Coordinates of C-alpha atoms in Angstrom, one line a residue:
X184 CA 13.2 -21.5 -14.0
X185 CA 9.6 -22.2 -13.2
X186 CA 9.5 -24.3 -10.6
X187 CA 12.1 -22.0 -9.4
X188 CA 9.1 -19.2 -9.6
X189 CA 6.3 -21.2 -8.4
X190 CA 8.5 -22.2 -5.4
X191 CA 8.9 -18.2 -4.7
X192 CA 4.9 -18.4 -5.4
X193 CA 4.2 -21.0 -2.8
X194 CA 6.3 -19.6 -0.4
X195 CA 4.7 -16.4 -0.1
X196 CA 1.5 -17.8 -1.1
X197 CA 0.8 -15.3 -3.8
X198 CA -2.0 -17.0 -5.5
X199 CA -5.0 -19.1 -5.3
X200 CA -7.4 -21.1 -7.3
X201 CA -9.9 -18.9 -9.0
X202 CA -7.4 -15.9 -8.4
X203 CA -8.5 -13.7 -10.9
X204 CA -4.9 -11.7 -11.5
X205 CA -4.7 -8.2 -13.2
X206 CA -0.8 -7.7 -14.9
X207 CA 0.7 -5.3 -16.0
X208 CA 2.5 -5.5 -19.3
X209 CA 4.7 -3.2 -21.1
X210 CA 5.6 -5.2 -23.8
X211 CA 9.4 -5.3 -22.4
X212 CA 11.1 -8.6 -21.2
X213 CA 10.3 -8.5 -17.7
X214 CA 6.2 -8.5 -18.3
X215 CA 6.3 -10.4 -20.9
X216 CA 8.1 -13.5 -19.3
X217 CA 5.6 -12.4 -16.4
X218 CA 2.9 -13.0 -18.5
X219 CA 4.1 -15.7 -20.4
X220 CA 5.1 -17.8 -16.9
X221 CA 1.3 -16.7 -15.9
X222 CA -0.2 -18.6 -18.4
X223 CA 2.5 -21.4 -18.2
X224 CA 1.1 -21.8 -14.4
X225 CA -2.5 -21.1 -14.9
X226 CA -3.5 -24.6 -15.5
X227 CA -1.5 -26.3 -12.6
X228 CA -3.0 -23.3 -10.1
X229 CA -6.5 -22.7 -11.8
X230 CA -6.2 -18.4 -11.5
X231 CA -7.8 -16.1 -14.7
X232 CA -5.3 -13.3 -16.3
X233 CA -6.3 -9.9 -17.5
X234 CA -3.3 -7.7 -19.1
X235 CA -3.3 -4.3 -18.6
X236 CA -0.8 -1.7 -21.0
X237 CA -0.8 1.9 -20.1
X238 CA 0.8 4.1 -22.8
X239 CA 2.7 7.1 -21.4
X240 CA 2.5 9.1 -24.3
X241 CA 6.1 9.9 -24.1
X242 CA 8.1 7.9 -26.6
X243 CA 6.2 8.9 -29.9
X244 CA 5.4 5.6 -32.1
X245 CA 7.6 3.7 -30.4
X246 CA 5.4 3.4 -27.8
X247 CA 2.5 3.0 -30.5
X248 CA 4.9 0.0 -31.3
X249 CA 4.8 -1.6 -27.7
X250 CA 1.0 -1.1 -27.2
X251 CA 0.3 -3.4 -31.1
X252 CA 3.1 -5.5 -29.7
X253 CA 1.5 -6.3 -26.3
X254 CA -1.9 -6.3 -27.6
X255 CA -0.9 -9.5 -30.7
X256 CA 0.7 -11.1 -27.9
X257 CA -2.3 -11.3 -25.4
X258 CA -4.4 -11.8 -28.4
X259 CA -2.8 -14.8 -30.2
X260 CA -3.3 -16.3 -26.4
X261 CA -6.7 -15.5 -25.7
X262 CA -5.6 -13.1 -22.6
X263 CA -8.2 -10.3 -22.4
X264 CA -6.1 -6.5 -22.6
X265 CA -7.0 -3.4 -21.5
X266 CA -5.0 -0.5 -22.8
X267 CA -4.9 2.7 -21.8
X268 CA -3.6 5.7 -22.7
X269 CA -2.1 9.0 -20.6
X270 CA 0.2 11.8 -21.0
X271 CA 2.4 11.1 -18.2
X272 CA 4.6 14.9 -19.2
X273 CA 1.6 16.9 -18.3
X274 CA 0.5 14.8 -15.2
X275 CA 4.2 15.4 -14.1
X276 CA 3.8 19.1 -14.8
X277 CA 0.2 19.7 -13.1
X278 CA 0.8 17.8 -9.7
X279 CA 4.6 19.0 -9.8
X280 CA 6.6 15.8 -9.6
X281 CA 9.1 13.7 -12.0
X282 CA 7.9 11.8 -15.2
X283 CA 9.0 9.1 -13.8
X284 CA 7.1 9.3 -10.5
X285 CA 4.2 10.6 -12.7
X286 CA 4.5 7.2 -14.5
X287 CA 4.1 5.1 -11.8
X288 CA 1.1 6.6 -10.5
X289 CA -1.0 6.0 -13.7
X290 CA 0.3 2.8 -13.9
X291 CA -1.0 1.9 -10.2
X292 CA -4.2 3.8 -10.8
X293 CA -4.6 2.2 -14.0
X294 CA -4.2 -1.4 -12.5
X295 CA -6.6 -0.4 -9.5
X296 CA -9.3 0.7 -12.0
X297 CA -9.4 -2.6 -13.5
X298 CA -9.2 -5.1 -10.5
X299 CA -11.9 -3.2 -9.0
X300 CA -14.2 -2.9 -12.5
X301 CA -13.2 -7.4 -13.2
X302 CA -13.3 -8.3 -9.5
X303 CA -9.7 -8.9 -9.6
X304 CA -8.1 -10.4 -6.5
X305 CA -4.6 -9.9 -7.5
X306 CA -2.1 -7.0 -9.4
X307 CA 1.3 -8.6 -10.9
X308 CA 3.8 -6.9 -11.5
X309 CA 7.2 -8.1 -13.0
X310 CA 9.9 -6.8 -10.6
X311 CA 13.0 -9.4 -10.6
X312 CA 16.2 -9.7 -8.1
X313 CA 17.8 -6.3 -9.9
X314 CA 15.0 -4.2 -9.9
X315 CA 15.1 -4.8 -5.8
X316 CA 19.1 -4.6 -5.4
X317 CA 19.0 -1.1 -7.8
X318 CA 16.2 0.0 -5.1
X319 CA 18.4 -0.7 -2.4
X320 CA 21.0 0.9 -3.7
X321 CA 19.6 3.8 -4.3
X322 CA 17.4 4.3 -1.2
X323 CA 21.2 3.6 0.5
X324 CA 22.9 6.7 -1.2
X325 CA 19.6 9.1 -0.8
X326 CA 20.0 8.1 3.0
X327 CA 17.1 6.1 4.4
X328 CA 16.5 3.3 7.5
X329 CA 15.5 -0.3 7.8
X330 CA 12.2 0.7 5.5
X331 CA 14.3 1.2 2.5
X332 CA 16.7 -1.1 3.0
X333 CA 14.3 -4.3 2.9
X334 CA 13.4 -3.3 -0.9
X335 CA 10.8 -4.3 -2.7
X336 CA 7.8 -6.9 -0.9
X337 CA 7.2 -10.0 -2.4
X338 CA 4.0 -9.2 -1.5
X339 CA 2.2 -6.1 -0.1
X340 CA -1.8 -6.6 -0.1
X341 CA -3.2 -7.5 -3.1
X342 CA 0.2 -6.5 -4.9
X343 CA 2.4 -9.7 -5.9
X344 CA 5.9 -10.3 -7.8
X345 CA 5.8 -13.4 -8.8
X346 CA 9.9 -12.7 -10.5
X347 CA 11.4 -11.3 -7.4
X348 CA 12.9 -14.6 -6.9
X349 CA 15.2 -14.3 -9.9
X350 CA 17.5 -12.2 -11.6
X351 CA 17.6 -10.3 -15.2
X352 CA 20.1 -12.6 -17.0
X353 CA 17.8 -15.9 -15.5
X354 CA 14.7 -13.7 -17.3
X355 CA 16.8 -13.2 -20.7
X356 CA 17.9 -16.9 -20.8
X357 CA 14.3 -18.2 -20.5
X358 CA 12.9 -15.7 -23.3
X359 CA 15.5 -16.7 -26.1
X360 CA 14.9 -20.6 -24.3
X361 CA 11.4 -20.1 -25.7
X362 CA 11.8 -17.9 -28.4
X363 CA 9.7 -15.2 -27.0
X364 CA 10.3 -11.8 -28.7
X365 CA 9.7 -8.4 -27.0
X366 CA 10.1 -4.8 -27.2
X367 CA 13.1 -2.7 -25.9
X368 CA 12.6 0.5 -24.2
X369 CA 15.1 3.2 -25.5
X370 CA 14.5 5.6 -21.9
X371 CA 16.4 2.2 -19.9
X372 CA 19.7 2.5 -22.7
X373 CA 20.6 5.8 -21.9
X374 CA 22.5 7.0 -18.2
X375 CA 20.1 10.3 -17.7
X376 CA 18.4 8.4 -15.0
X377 CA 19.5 8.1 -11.8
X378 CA 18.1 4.4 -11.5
X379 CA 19.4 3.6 -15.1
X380 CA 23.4 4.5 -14.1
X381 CA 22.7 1.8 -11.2
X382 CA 21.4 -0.4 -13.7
X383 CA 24.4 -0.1 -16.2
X384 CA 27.6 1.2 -14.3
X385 CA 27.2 0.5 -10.2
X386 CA 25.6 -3.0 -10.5
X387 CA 27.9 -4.8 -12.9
X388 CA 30.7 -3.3 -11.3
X389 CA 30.2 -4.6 -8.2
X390 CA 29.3 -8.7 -10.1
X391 CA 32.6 -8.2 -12.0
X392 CA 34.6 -6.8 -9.6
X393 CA 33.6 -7.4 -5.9
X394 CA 31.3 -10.6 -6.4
X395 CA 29.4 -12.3 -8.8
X396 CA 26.6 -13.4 -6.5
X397 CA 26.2 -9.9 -5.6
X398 CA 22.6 -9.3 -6.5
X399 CA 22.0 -12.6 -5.0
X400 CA 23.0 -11.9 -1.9
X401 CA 21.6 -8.4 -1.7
X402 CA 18.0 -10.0 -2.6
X403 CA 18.6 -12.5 0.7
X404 CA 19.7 -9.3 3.0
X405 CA 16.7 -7.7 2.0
X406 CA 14.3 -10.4 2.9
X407 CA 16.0 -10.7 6.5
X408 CA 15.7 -6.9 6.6
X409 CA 12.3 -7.3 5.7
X410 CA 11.5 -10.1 8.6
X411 CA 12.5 -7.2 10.9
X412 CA 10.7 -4.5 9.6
X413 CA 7.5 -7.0 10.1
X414 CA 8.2 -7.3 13.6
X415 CA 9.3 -4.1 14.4
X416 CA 6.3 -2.9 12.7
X417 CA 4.1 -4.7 15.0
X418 CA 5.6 -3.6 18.2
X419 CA 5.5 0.1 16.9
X420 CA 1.8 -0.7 16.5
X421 CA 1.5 -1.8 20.2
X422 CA 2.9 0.7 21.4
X423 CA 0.9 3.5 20.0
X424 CA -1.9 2.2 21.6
X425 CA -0.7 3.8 24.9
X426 CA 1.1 6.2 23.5
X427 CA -0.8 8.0 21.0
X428 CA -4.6 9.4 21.5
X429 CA -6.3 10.9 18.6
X430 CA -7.9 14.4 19.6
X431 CA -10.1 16.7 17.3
X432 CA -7.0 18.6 16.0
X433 CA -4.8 16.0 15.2
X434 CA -2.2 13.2 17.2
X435 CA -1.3 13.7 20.6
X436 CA 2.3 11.8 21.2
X437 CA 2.3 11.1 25.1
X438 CA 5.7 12.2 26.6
X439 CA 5.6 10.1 29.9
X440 CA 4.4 7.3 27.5
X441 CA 6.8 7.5 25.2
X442 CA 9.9 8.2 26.9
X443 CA 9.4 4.5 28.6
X444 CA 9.7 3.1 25.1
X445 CA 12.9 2.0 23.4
X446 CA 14.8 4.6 21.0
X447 CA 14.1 2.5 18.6
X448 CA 10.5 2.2 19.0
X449 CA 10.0 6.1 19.7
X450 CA 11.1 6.8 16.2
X451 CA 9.2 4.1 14.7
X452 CA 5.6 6.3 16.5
X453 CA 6.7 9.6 15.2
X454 CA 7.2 8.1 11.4
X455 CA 3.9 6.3 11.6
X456 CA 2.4 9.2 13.0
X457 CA 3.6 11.9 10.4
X458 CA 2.2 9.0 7.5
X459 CA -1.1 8.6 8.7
X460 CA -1.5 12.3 8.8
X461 CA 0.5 12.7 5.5
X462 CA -1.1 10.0 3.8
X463 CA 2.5 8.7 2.6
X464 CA 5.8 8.3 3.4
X465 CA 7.2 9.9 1.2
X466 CA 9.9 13.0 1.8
X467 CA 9.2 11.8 5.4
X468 CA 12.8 11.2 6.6
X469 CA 14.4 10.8 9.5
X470 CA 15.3 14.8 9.9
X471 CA 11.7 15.0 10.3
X472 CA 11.7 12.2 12.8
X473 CA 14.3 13.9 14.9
X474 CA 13.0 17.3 15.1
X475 CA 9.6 16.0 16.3
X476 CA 11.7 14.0 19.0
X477 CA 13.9 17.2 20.1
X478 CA 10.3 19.1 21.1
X479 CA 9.8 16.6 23.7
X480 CA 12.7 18.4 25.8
X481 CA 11.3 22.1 24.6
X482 CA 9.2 24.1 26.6
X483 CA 5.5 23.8 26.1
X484 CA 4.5 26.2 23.6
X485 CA 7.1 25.4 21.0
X486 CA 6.6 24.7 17.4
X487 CA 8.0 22.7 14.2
X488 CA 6.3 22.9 10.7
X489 CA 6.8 19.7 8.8
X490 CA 6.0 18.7 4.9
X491 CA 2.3 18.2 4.1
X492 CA 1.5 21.3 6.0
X493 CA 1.6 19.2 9.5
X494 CA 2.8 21.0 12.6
X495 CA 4.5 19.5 15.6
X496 CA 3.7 21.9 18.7
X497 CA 4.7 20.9 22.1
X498 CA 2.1 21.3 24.8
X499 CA 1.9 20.2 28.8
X500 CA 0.9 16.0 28.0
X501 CA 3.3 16.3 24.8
X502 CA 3.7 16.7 20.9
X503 CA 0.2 17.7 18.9
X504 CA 0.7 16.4 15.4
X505 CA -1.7 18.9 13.4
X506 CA -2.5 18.6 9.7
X507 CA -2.6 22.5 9.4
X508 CA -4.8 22.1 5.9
X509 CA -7.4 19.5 7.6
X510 CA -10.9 20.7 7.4
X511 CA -12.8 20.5 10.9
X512 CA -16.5 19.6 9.2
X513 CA -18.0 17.3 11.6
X514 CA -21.5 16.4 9.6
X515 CA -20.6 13.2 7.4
X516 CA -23.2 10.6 5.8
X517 CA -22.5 8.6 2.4
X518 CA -22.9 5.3 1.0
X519 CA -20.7 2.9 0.7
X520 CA -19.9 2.1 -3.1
X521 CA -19.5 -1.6 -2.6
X522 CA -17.3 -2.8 -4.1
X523 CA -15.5 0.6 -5.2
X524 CA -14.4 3.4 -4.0
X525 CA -16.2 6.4 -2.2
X526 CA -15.0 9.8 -2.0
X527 CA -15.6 12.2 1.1
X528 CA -14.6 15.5 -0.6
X529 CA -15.0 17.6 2.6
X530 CA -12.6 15.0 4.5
X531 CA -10.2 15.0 1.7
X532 CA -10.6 10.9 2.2
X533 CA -11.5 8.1 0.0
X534 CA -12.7 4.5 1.2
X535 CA -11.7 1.6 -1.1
X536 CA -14.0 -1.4 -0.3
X537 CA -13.1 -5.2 -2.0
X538 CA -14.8 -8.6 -1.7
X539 CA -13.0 -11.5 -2.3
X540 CA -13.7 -15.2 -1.3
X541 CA -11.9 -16.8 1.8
X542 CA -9.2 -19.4 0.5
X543 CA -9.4 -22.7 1.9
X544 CA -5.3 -21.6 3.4
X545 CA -6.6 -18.4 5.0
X546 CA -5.0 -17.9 8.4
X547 CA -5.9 -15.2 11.1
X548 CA -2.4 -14.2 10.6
X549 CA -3.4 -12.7 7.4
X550 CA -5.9 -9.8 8.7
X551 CA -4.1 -6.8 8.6
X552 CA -3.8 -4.8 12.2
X553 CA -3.6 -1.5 10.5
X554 CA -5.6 1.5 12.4
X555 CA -7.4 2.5 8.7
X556 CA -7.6 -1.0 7.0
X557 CA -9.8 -3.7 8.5
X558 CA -11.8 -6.9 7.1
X559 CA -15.1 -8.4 8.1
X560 CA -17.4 -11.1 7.9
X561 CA -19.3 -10.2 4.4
X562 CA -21.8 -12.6 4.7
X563 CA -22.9 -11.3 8.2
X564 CA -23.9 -7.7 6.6
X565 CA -27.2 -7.9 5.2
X566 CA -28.1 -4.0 4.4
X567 CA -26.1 -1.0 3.0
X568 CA -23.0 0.5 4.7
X569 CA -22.9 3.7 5.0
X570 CA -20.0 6.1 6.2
X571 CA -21.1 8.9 8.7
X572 CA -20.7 10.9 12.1
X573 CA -22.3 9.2 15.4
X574 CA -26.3 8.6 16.2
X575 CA -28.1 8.6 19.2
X576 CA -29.1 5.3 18.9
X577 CA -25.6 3.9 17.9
X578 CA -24.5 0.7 19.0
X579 CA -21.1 -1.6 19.2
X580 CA -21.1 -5.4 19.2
X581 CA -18.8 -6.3 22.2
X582 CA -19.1 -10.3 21.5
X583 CA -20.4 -12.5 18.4
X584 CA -23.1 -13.4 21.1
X585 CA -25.1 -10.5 19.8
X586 CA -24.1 -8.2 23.0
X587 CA -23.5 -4.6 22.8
X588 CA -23.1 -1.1 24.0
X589 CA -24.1 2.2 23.4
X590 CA -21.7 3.9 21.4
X591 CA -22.0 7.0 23.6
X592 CA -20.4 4.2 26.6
X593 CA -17.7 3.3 24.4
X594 CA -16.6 6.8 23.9
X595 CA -17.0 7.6 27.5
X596 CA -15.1 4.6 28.8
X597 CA -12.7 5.2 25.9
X598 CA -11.9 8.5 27.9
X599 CA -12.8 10.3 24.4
X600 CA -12.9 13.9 24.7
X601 CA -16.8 15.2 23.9
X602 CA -15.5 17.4 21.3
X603 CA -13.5 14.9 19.3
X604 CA -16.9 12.7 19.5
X605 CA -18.6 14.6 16.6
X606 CA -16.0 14.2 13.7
X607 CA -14.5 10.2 14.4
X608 CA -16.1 8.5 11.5
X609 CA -17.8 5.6 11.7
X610 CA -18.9 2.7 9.3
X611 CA -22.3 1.3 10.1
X612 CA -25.2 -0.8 9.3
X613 CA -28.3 0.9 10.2
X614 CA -27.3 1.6 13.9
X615 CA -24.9 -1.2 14.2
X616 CA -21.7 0.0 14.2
X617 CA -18.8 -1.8 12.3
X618 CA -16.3 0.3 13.1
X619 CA -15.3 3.3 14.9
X620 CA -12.5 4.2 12.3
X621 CA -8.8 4.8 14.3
X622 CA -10.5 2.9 17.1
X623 CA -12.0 0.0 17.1
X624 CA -13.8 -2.9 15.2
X625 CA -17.7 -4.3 16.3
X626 CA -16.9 -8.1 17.7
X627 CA -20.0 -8.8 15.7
X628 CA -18.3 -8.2 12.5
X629 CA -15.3 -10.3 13.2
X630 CA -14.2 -13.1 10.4
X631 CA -14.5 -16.6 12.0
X632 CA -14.0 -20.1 11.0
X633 CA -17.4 -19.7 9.0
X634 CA -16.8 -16.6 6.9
X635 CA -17.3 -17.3 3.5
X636 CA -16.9 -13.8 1.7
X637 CA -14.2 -10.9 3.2
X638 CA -14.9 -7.6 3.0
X639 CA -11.7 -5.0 3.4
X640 CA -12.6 -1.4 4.0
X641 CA -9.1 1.0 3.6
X642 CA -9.5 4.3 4.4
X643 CA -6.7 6.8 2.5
X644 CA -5.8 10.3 1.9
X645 CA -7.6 10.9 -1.6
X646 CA -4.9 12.6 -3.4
X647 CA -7.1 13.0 -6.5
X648 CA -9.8 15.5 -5.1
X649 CA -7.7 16.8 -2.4
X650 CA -3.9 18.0 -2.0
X651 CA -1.2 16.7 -4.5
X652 CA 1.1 15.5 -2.4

């Protein structure tokens, strides 16, 4: 069964020498044969392993049980552990969403706190072949598109799952092959969770009695779903660059524009749309989608609240997308906390910045072409980056020549509306500018055959200091 992981690890090139890999371990038999196949691989690979245990404060000293459990474990290996604990019923409560959802977001937060404190480079997490098919099961029956369909990503960023490649009763088989003991979560026995009557009544039925490859050949659906959603993805992102233009209030949909486009694709601009002003995806569905899309036949004047507080109103180009809530401060200036995270409280944003080494297998393929997550050449930067609102004196690198121009040109040639000029943010050195966020990148900046250190700036909703969404 390992080489049957490491193949799935080489194939979607999850890790590196001198990885430095955060996982997360509950003490249950999915992270611990994570962990325990980490360490197996660790020498072959030449990658370092932090655990990290969050305890939910929901099962009493059962869960008291799992955290000694997980702690011996790492300990009688010589695997650093971080533990930390949270009580995941009053998170649930105070930002009005399910324990379970709760859950997941102190898990993630807890991860993120510790790859950005250790350097990490990579989180693991131990999702296997059932985990994926009970997701696609039960994004199916809650209704969803192509999005849902695909499952879980092998990889997303920084995020890997090294197990995706095999199933439950594959991870049970290698445990008792090695005598590895674990802990057993009561919450997964019982049928109160929607996910949990996948788990024990839908999925078996369908390996008894319809086929008993089925979660096989889900798991291979999924990842041709997924090769779609990659491409479709990057046509969608194509063609908002004609059809959307960012104005001071909010997104302006182009209807001349975006009638030319393909159903398919129109759909595709009004979901990405609604998440980068949402900051999520989620309870974004495709109701949403089409009542945006029935405003583009309404007279102008016409108006559709949406969740997150965003309005749709039609006007005489085409759709405004406003985030109703947004403030309209246009002064901005901070630091960048680098690495870390910075928080622009009046912007209700936060800007993660990581430095990692570039791999001797890095491709270009691998920057992402995201409008709020770009990478540059580390090694170039020489002074402090700091976040702000446009200077007089501002300049973008058009070449790695050292030409530039006058950021007031840019904007101007950009067609730019004056008024939108004073809130875009920008990310600068001095009076270079890296980049003019939603816009575009300084050519100076770029990553080239030379770069030695990357530097990824993401710019996100901050859910923390702002709206619980």
């Amino acid at each position: 069964m390992e080489k049957k992981i490491l193949n799935f690890i080489e194939k979607y090139h999850m890790l590196q020498k001198e990885d430095k890999v955060i996982a997360g371990i509950s003490g249950g038999a999915d992270s611990i044969c994570l962990l325990f196949v980490l360490l197996r691989l660790q020498e072959k690979i030449g990658f370092d392993v932090i655990a990290v245990h969050v305890n939910h404060g929901l099962r009493g000293e059962t869960a008291k049980r799992d955290e000694r459990f997980t702690e011996t474990f790492c300990r009688e290996r010589n695997v650093p552990c971080i533990v930390y604990h949270e009580n995941v019923k009053e998170i649930a409560a105070q930002k009005k969403m399910s324990v379970e959802e709760a859950g997941r977001l102190v898990r993630r937060k807890a991860f993120e706190e510790v790859r950005i404190r250790y350097g990490g480079t990579k989180i693991a997490l131990a999702h296997h072949q059932n985990d994926n098919a009970e997701t696609m099961l039960l994004n199916l029956a809650r209704g969803t598109g192509i999005r849902g369909l695909s499952g879980i990503r092998p990889v997303n960023g920084y995020m890997i799952r090294p197990l995706l490649g095999i199933n439950r009763k594959e991870i049970e088989y290698y445990l008792k092959e090695h005598q590895l003991s674990y802990c057993e979560d009561e919450t997964n026995a019982g049928d109160e969770y929607t996910r949990n009557r996948i788990r024990h009544q839908i999925l078996p039925m369908l390996e008894e009695q319809v086929n008993r490859q089925a979660v096989r050949h889900m798991n291979e659906t999924m990842e041709q779903l997924n090769q779609i959603r990659d491409y479709l993805e990057r046509e969608i992102e194509e063609h908002c660059r004609c059809v959307v233009r960012q104005e001071e209030e909010g997104l302006l949909l182009l209807r001349d524009e975006w009638m030319q486009c393909d159903p398919v694709i129109q759909n595709g601009i009004i979901q990405k749309c609604l998440e980068n002003l949402a900051g999520t995806g989620k309870d974004l569905v495709s109701v949403h989608v089409a009542a945006v899309a029935e405003l583009f036949e309404k007279q102008s004047g016409r108006k559709r609240n949406l969740p997150y507080n965003i309005c749709a109103e039609r006007n005489y180009e085409g759709i405004l997308l406003i985030k109703q809530t947004a403030e309209r401060q246009t002064e901005c200036r901070e630091e960048l906390i680098i690495p870390g995270i910075t928080r622009l409280k009046d912007r209700n944003l936060r800007i993660c910045c990581t430095i990692w080494e570039k791999d001797k297998n890095f491709s270009i393929e691998q920057i992402p072409q995201t409008p709020y997550t770009k990478w540059f050449d580390y090694d170039i930067i020489k002074n402090s980056l700091t976040v702000r609102t446009r200077q007089p004196e501002d300049v973008l690198g058009v070449n790695r020549q050292g030409g530039t121009q006058k950021l007031k040109s840019y904007f101007i040639n950009e067609k730019i509306p004056a008024k939108s000029r004073e809130r875009i943010l920008l990310i600068a050195e001095g009076h270079q500018i890296l980049w003019v966020v939603g816009y575009r990148m300084s050519s100076r900046y770029q990553i080239s055959e030379h770069t030695k250190r990357i530097i990824e700036i993401k710019i996100m909703e901050d859910k923390k200091h702002g709206r619980d969404n």
